């Protein structure tokens, strides 16, 4: 299929107000064939999309970090620190085992929201409670395949008992002690079998639009052997490895309280194991030290910044400028619909462009609009290990979004970068294309029956809501012990702070 975007403007940081002169862009098959071309004869293309001289064609947005299994829980929880929030996010309760259809629907909810608002690629770090069954893996990947988004899927499964993932917990009720010391729901050998299923069945599906990656969830949640096995899998297939690192102050203090880390930070521990490299997605990197950042820079790993999630969970402010100054690629992510609480990237882009002003550092250190867009596109491409993404250039995959510059966000037109970062909220999107196929147009996803899927999801999760509440309520006796642990970490002087104000 050949599609001609006629009469569009492109983002050009070097040009006045950041936009190119009006031009045409030809997409041939899955790739951008030419930009700035003399208009081909109308008969030579299958479709002409008219940009009317005022539609902006930019790379599709890249959501570099996401967990689809909570897509149906947006807005459901109060603001809480991560360690208290996680009992809402993923109670390991048998009653919550999803059917394949539920997994398909909840994945689709996020994908539809992303496509409508111009996000064309997502890295889904899917935690599948209680364990990643092949039919659930298939349901997630099938949803991504059907709706047309570019997706990389990993299995975010802890492998160690709960007590080994946290600083000491005191005051755990007797009835819960066995549960928090019990092994994780699935041992490493079985998890690796599920990975074999994921890679064999889905890696490279739909012409490479669907890919598999690996996830340790976080270094403290797995054994070194399992970590190394996943890293090898990632190396063999040339795909990313996802690792949440130093998202919270609790995680920073873990190293000083748990003997297995020998006083090293989670980044230092991972690096000393030889498991930090250019395939690693260091997710969050909020409570990182200078030494951690030097190690990340030396290995070529990418940091994935989730600023809305960090605000929602009170995690702290990621040190943007020290990371940029070291040349570490920064990508942007939603993190999760239950702690964002949307699956669109515009609110992430805007927050990334705002939150770093709270550091009190000089304004020259705050992210510029161009830097935020660089993180969105080039950083996202680096995280995905797919450097051709995030560009409107001949030969690159045709993952594109068309924005109407006559919308309120861009009227009048002052500066494209500034207005993309601080003004646009997804309402100017008129068309989304992935891999050369139009997947959303006029605020509707065109690849699937969006209304029917949304209606089915409403009905399905309405039925599930009481079950979820019951599973969450069942964990209430643990709250005092977790709250005390979080508070102890908050009060510990560690010689740095990522919070604004008091402590
Ligand atoms: Zn995450």
PDB file of C-alpha atoms and ligand atoms in Angstrom, residues 65-67 82 89 125 127 156 217 221 244 247 283-284 306 309 334-336 339, ligand 1:
ATOM      1  CA  UNK A  65       7.399   1.657  29.875  1.00  0.00           C
ATOM      2  CA  UNK A  66       3.969   0.240  30.550  1.00  0.00           C
ATOM      3  CA  UNK A  67       2.205  -2.537  32.472  1.00  0.00           C
ATOM      4  CA  UNK A  82       4.843   2.209  45.781  1.00  0.00           C
ATOM      5  CA  UNK A  89      -1.881  -3.328  41.761  1.00  0.00           C
ATOM      6  CA  UNK A 125       6.287  -5.086  31.057  1.00  0.00           C
ATOM      7  CA  UNK A 127       3.062  -8.786  35.288  1.00  0.00           C
ATOM      8  CA  UNK A 156       7.447  -8.984  34.749  1.00  0.00           C
ATOM      9  CA  UNK A 217      10.899  -6.721  37.342  1.00  0.00           C
ATOM     10  CA  UNK A 221      13.067  -9.455  43.111  1.00  0.00           C
ATOM     11  CA  UNK A 244      12.937  -1.190  37.765  1.00  0.00           C
ATOM     12  CA  UNK A 247      12.288   3.962  42.060  1.00  0.00           C
ATOM     13  CA  UNK A 283      13.300   2.083  34.797  1.00  0.00           C
ATOM     14  CA  UNK A 284      12.759   5.116  37.075  1.00  0.00           C
ATOM     15  CA  UNK A 306       7.963   7.948  34.302  1.00  0.00           C
ATOM     16  CA  UNK A 309       3.828   7.745  38.034  1.00  0.00           C
ATOM     17  CA  UNK A 334       3.361   6.000  31.232  1.00  0.00           C
ATOM     18  CA  UNK A 335       4.287   3.209  33.681  1.00  0.00           C
ATOM     19  CA  UNK A 336       0.755   2.111  34.356  1.00  0.00           C
ATOM     20  CA  UNK A 339      -0.693   5.161  38.643  1.00  0.00           C
TER      21      UNK A 339
HETATM   22 ZN1  LIG B   1       6.843   0.032  36.062  1.00  0.00          ZN
END
